Structures are given as structure tokens and as C-alpha cells.
Amino acid sequence: MIFYHPKAQRDLQDFGIKIPLLSLRIEQVRLHLLQKFGPPCLTELTQTDQTLGREDLARVHTPEYVEKLFLSRTGLEQALLECYECLRPDGGPTVRYDPSQAKTSLLELFQDLLAEGYGTYKAIEHVLQKKAQKPDSFAWSFFLGGGMHHARPNGPGGFCLFHDIVVGLARVKETQRLSSAWVIDVDAHMGDGTAFFSKIFPWLKSLSIHMENGWPLGVPDQDGARPHIIPSTLDIPVSYQDSRKYLALLRAGLEQFKRQEILPDVAVVVLGADPFLGDVLQSTRHLQLTKAEMLARDQFLFNFFKELQIPVAYVMGGGYGPHIAPIYEQFLDFALLS
């Protein structure tokens, strides 16, 4: 089942934020699916109550941060500007923010993000329900959005206002049997927010394969250590020189992860398209995978979970510029025809 929420489809430029996260990547994939497979393959979340609320974020984020987002207009605006790296240390705007170009209020962006987070929750809920109904079947879902893997319990980071994946998992835990979950992150950037949450919640384990340098931000100590980085349960840093070994490193890492961790009730995959060489965000240049390598990555992950009969929900994660949609289209074609 593939989920789509119209509020997940936005151009950040409409809010005066100069980051090339385009609505085009979602709209192109949606139209591709409708043309190739027809409306039954897509579930649209269009009801006004299909959104997250304060109580959802409060399950995983600190009370102070949740209050800042929901009860303080000034606090919310500050958090959003910090989230998208629009503020300098002195409080002035960075080159990424030009409010004179904004067509829409930042406050509306918050409502869009809450609705997008609901899509992540529905994708997780769906695969667990399908697995409960048919224990011997393989359940998977895909949400056209989501993957805010840099947000931490007490604040935003890396274009992520709150952690939709952990929020969704925690909400599901309220109503369904869920004792363990994996987050498998193949975005170009380390899932540092997920790593933080995996230290708080014993039921959450995280694997992140990502470019060796470039994220999280911060200058290493003189000995090369980076103590500000909280490690994932398993990290697989990939150097630019080792890009051609990416799939082999992922295979070995997942096999190690499978051996050392109890198999989960559900997995969430952050299927970032930003390792693709066609991605335009400057900070993704440390990985340059071809379109064929991206498909091989995604096919391997799908078959890995299918073989183990682990229900898996996919979210999009990062993917910047006008050339991203085909990466998701080729994977969804494969998954729907499998």
C-alpha cells in the first residue's frame, strides 16, 4: 500500500526557504503510479483530522520543546528557522532565508509537517495490521513523504522539525503489539536524531549507512574524535573513495545487524534518494551512486525484509532537485510487480 498526503507536497521556496526540496519529486511519483498501476495502488489521506497532534509529539519529545511548537508563535517560528538552517548565531537570516520571497506563512508549514507526520504513522500502522491479519504474508507500505531523521528529543535539526518516525512508532505502540522496531536509514546523511532516540527507547534499534563526512555538522577534536555525535546502534560510514563498495558494505552491515539484534516487529526504512549522483544538495556530494546502484540498493533492502518476513514501512527521506522522482519510481515499479 502506498500512502499520499497532499500536504506533504510542498516547495520550501514558497515559505522563503531556499532549499531544493521540491514538491515535484512527490507529484511526479504520484502521477507515475496512477498512470502505470491505477488509483487502487494509492491511498490518499485527505481528511482534515488526518494529522498529528500535540499528544503525539509529547510521547517522544521533551515537554519544553512541544510547548514551544504548540503554544508559542514566536517559539515555533524560531524552531522552524533553526530547523532549516535559516538563522545565524547572531539571530540574523542566513542566505537560505528570504522572507520577502515567501508566499505562505511559516505557521502553515508547521501544519503541513504535522499532516506529513501522520502519513508516516499510517504507513507503519498499515503494515502491522496486515501482518496481524495474515501472519505468514509479507507486508510493506510506502509513504510519499516523511523521514525527519535529524530531529532530536529537545529540538530540530537538518531540515527536520520533529522525528516523525519515532512519533509514529510510539503512537502505534499505544494501540498495537509492538515490542521492538528497527529504523534502517540509507539517506546520504547520518540519522543522528534516530541514534539519539535509540539511546532513550530500548525497543528502538537503528542502522545508518551514510557518507563518512559532511554530517552531522561540527569540527572534530584534534585527535579526530567527534564526541558530539551519538552513534547509531550500527553505523556504516562510506567514504567517497568507497562509493563503489556501497552495496557490499550495506549487505555486510545488515547481516551483522541481523546477527546481533533480535528481529523486530516492524522496520522503517528511510529511503533517501540523496546518495544519487543527480541530487543537487551540495552536502550530498560525498556519495555519487548511479541510478542502477540506487535500484540495486532498494531491491536488496526489499528482498532482505521479504526473506525474513519483517513488515516494513518506507518513508522518502532526503532527495533534492528536479532529478529525484525516477529513483523512487523504479523502486516502486519493482515492489508493486514483485
PDB file of C-alpha atoms in Angstrom, residues 162-276:
ATOM      1  CA  PHE A 162      10.250  16.650  14.778  1.00  0.00           C
ATOM      2  CA  HIS A 163      11.013  12.949  14.425  1.00  0.00           C
ATOM      3  CA  ASP A 164       8.005  11.609  12.531  1.00  0.00           C
ATOM      4  CA  ILE A 165       9.270   8.005  12.570  1.00  0.00           C
ATOM      5  CA  VAL A 166       9.686   7.718  16.339  1.00  0.00           C
ATOM      6  CA  VAL A 167       6.463   9.697  16.826  1.00  0.00           C
ATOM      7  CA  GLY A 168       4.636   7.236  14.561  1.00  0.00           C
ATOM      8  CA  LEU A 169       6.128   4.178  16.234  1.00  0.00           C
ATOM      9  CA  ALA A 170       5.255   5.489  19.696  1.00  0.00           C
ATOM     10  CA  ARG A 171       1.670   6.164  18.633  1.00  0.00           C
ATOM     11  CA  VAL A 172       1.340   2.664  17.198  1.00  0.00           C
ATOM     12  CA  LYS A 173       2.672   1.225  20.467  1.00  0.00           C
ATOM     13  CA  GLU A 174      -0.350   2.732  22.222  1.00  0.00           C
ATOM     14  CA  THR A 175      -2.811   0.531  20.320  1.00  0.00           C
ATOM     15  CA  GLN A 176      -0.930  -2.412  18.807  1.00  0.00           C
ATOM     16  CA  ARG A 177       1.504  -5.066  19.914  1.00  0.00           C
ATOM     17  CA  LEU A 178       4.911  -3.578  19.250  1.00  0.00           C
ATOM     18  CA  SER A 179       7.864  -4.599  21.384  1.00  0.00           C
ATOM     19  CA  SER A 180      10.727  -3.778  19.024  1.00  0.00           C
ATOM     20  CA  ALA A 181      11.418  -1.739  15.898  1.00  0.00           C
ATOM     21  CA  TRP A 182      14.307  -1.152  13.539  1.00  0.00           C
ATOM     22  CA  VAL A 183      14.998   2.042  11.625  1.00  0.00           C
ATOM     23  CA  ILE A 184      17.198   1.311   8.614  1.00  0.00           C
ATOM     24  CA  ASP A 185      18.495   4.590   7.235  1.00  0.00           C
ATOM     25  CA  VAL A 186      20.031   4.746   3.755  1.00  0.00           C
ATOM     26  CA  ASP A 187      19.826   8.519   3.405  1.00  0.00           C
ATOM     27  CA  ALA A 188      23.106  10.198   2.442  1.00  0.00           C
ATOM     28  CA  HIS A 189      23.243  11.868   5.862  1.00  0.00           C
ATOM     29  CA  MET A 190      23.633  10.021   9.152  1.00  0.00           C
ATOM     30  CA  GLY A 191      20.360   9.520  11.023  1.00  0.00           C
ATOM     31  CA  ASP A 192      21.754  11.279  14.086  1.00  0.00           C
ATOM     32  CA  GLY A 193      18.348  12.089  15.553  1.00  0.00           C
ATOM     33  CA  THR A 194      17.268   8.458  15.326  1.00  0.00           C
ATOM     34  CA  ALA A 195      20.522   7.467  17.026  1.00  0.00           C
ATOM     35  CA  PHE A 196      19.672   9.789  19.918  1.00  0.00           C
ATOM     36  CA  PHE A 197      16.209   8.265  20.316  1.00  0.00           C
ATOM     37  CA  SER A 198      17.608   4.726  20.158  1.00  0.00           C
ATOM     38  CA  LYS A 199      19.551   5.511  23.338  1.00  0.00           C
ATOM     39  CA  ILE A 200      16.326   6.603  25.084  1.00  0.00           C
ATOM     40  CA  PHE A 201      13.967   3.845  23.949  1.00  0.00           C
ATOM     41  CA  PRO A 202      15.329   0.289  24.423  1.00  0.00           C
ATOM     42  CA  TRP A 203      12.794  -1.054  21.901  1.00  0.00           C
ATOM     43  CA  LEU A 204      14.314   1.040  19.075  1.00  0.00           C
ATOM     44  CA  LYS A 205      17.420  -0.042  17.136  1.00  0.00           C
ATOM     45  CA  SER A 206      18.969   1.999  14.333  1.00  0.00           C
ATOM     46  CA  LEU A 207      21.276   1.263  11.428  1.00  0.00           C
ATOM     47  CA  SER A 208      22.581   4.139   9.343  1.00  0.00           C
ATOM     48  CA  ILE A 209      24.699   3.885   6.193  1.00  0.00           C
ATOM     49  CA  HIS A 210      25.806   7.347   5.172  1.00  0.00           C
ATOM     50  CA  MET A 211      28.613   9.469   3.806  1.00  0.00           C
ATOM     51  CA  GLU A 212      31.606   9.430   6.137  1.00  0.00           C
ATOM     52  CA  ASN A 213      31.975  13.209   6.298  1.00  0.00           C
ATOM     53  CA  GLY A 214      29.679  16.203   5.964  1.00  0.00           C
ATOM     54  CA  TRP A 215      27.036  15.419   8.609  1.00  0.00           C
ATOM     55  CA  PRO A 216      26.407  15.915  11.475  1.00  0.00           C
ATOM     56  CA  LEU A 217      27.978  19.358  11.440  1.00  0.00           C
ATOM     57  CA  GLY A 218      30.742  20.099  13.915  1.00  0.00           C
ATOM     58  CA  VAL A 219      34.508  20.331  13.924  1.00  0.00           C
ATOM     59  CA  PRO A 220      36.365  17.187  15.064  1.00  0.00           C
ATOM     60  CA  ASP A 221      38.653  17.384  18.088  1.00  0.00           C
ATOM     61  CA  GLN A 222      42.401  17.475  17.486  1.00  0.00           C
ATOM     62  CA  ASP A 223      42.563  13.685  17.716  1.00  0.00           C
ATOM     63  CA  GLY A 224      39.862  13.355  15.066  1.00  0.00           C
ATOM     64  CA  ALA A 225      37.154  12.295  17.518  1.00  0.00           C
ATOM     65  CA  ARG A 226      33.665  13.791  17.264  1.00  0.00           C
ATOM     66  CA  PRO A 227      32.154  13.386  20.750  1.00  0.00           C
ATOM     67  CA  HIS A 228      29.093  15.463  19.833  1.00  0.00           C
ATOM     68  CA  ILE A 229      27.887  12.606  17.619  1.00  0.00           C
ATOM     69  CA  ILE A 230      25.759   9.946  19.283  1.00  0.00           C
ATOM     70  CA  PRO A 231      26.302   6.661  17.412  1.00  0.00           C
ATOM     71  CA  SER A 232      23.517   4.591  15.903  1.00  0.00           C
ATOM     72  CA  THR A 233      23.133   1.002  17.038  1.00  0.00           C
ATOM     73  CA  LEU A 234      25.214   0.286  13.929  1.00  0.00           C
ATOM     74  CA  ASP A 235      26.825   2.924  11.729  1.00  0.00           C
ATOM     75  CA  ILE A 236      28.271   2.270   8.272  1.00  0.00           C
ATOM     76  CA  PRO A 237      30.185   5.389   7.190  1.00  0.00           C
ATOM     77  CA  VAL A 238      31.110   5.360   3.498  1.00  0.00           C
ATOM     78  CA  SER A 239      33.938   7.476   2.122  1.00  0.00           C
ATOM     79  CA  TYR A 240      33.822   8.980  -1.353  1.00  0.00           C
ATOM     80  CA  GLN A 241      36.608   6.583  -2.365  1.00  0.00           C
ATOM     81  CA  ASP A 242      34.484   3.610  -1.247  1.00  0.00           C
ATOM     82  CA  SER A 243      31.277   4.680  -3.019  1.00  0.00           C
ATOM     83  CA  ARG A 244      31.554   1.770  -5.462  1.00  0.00           C
ATOM     84  CA  LYS A 245      31.601  -0.595  -2.468  1.00  0.00           C
ATOM     85  CA  TYR A 246      28.359   0.863  -1.083  1.00  0.00           C
ATOM     86  CA  LEU A 247      26.132  -2.155  -1.721  1.00  0.00           C
ATOM     87  CA  ALA A 248      28.703  -4.612  -0.360  1.00  0.00           C
ATOM     88  CA  LEU A 249      29.043  -2.513   2.790  1.00  0.00           C
ATOM     89  CA  LEU A 250      25.263  -2.375   3.190  1.00  0.00           C
ATOM     90  CA  ARG A 251      24.928  -6.142   2.750  1.00  0.00           C
ATOM     91  CA  ALA A 252      27.634  -6.853   5.314  1.00  0.00           C
ATOM     92  CA  GLY A 253      26.199  -4.317   7.738  1.00  0.00           C
ATOM     93  CA  LEU A 254      22.668  -5.683   7.589  1.00  0.00           C
ATOM     94  CA  GLU A 255      23.921  -9.229   8.049  1.00  0.00           C
ATOM     95  CA  GLN A 256      25.835  -8.099  11.130  1.00  0.00           C
ATOM     96  CA  PHE A 257      22.769  -6.216  12.387  1.00  0.00           C
ATOM     97  CA  LYS A 258      20.615  -9.306  11.897  1.00  0.00           C
ATOM     98  CA  ARG A 259      23.051 -11.415  13.903  1.00  0.00           C
ATOM     99  CA  GLN A 260      23.429  -9.012  16.806  1.00  0.00           C
ATOM    100  CA  GLU A 261      19.827  -7.804  17.220  1.00  0.00           C
ATOM    101  CA  ILE A 262      16.539  -9.581  17.868  1.00  0.00           C
ATOM    102  CA  LEU A 263      14.343  -9.455  14.754  1.00  0.00           C
ATOM    103  CA  PRO A 264      11.829  -6.622  15.150  1.00  0.00           C
ATOM    104  CA  ASP A 265       8.052  -6.469  14.954  1.00  0.00           C
ATOM    105  CA  VAL A 266       8.417  -3.775  12.289  1.00  0.00           C
ATOM    106  CA  ALA A 267      11.113  -1.950  10.341  1.00  0.00           C
ATOM    107  CA  VAL A 268      11.039   1.567   8.942  1.00  0.00           C
ATOM    108  CA  VAL A 269      13.345   2.368   6.032  1.00  0.00           C
ATOM    109  CA  VAL A 270      14.438   5.951   5.405  1.00  0.00           C
ATOM    110  CA  LEU A 271      14.843   5.528   1.651  1.00  0.00           C
ATOM    111  CA  GLY A 272      16.780   8.699   0.943  1.00  0.00           C
ATOM    112  CA  ALA A 273      17.404   9.387  -2.735  1.00  0.00           C
ATOM    113  CA  ASP A 274      20.209  11.835  -1.972  1.00  0.00           C
ATOM    114  CA  PRO A 275      23.078   9.345  -2.429  1.00  0.00           C
ATOM    115  CA  PHE A 276      22.143   9.555  -6.151  1.00  0.00           C
TER     116      PHE A 276
END
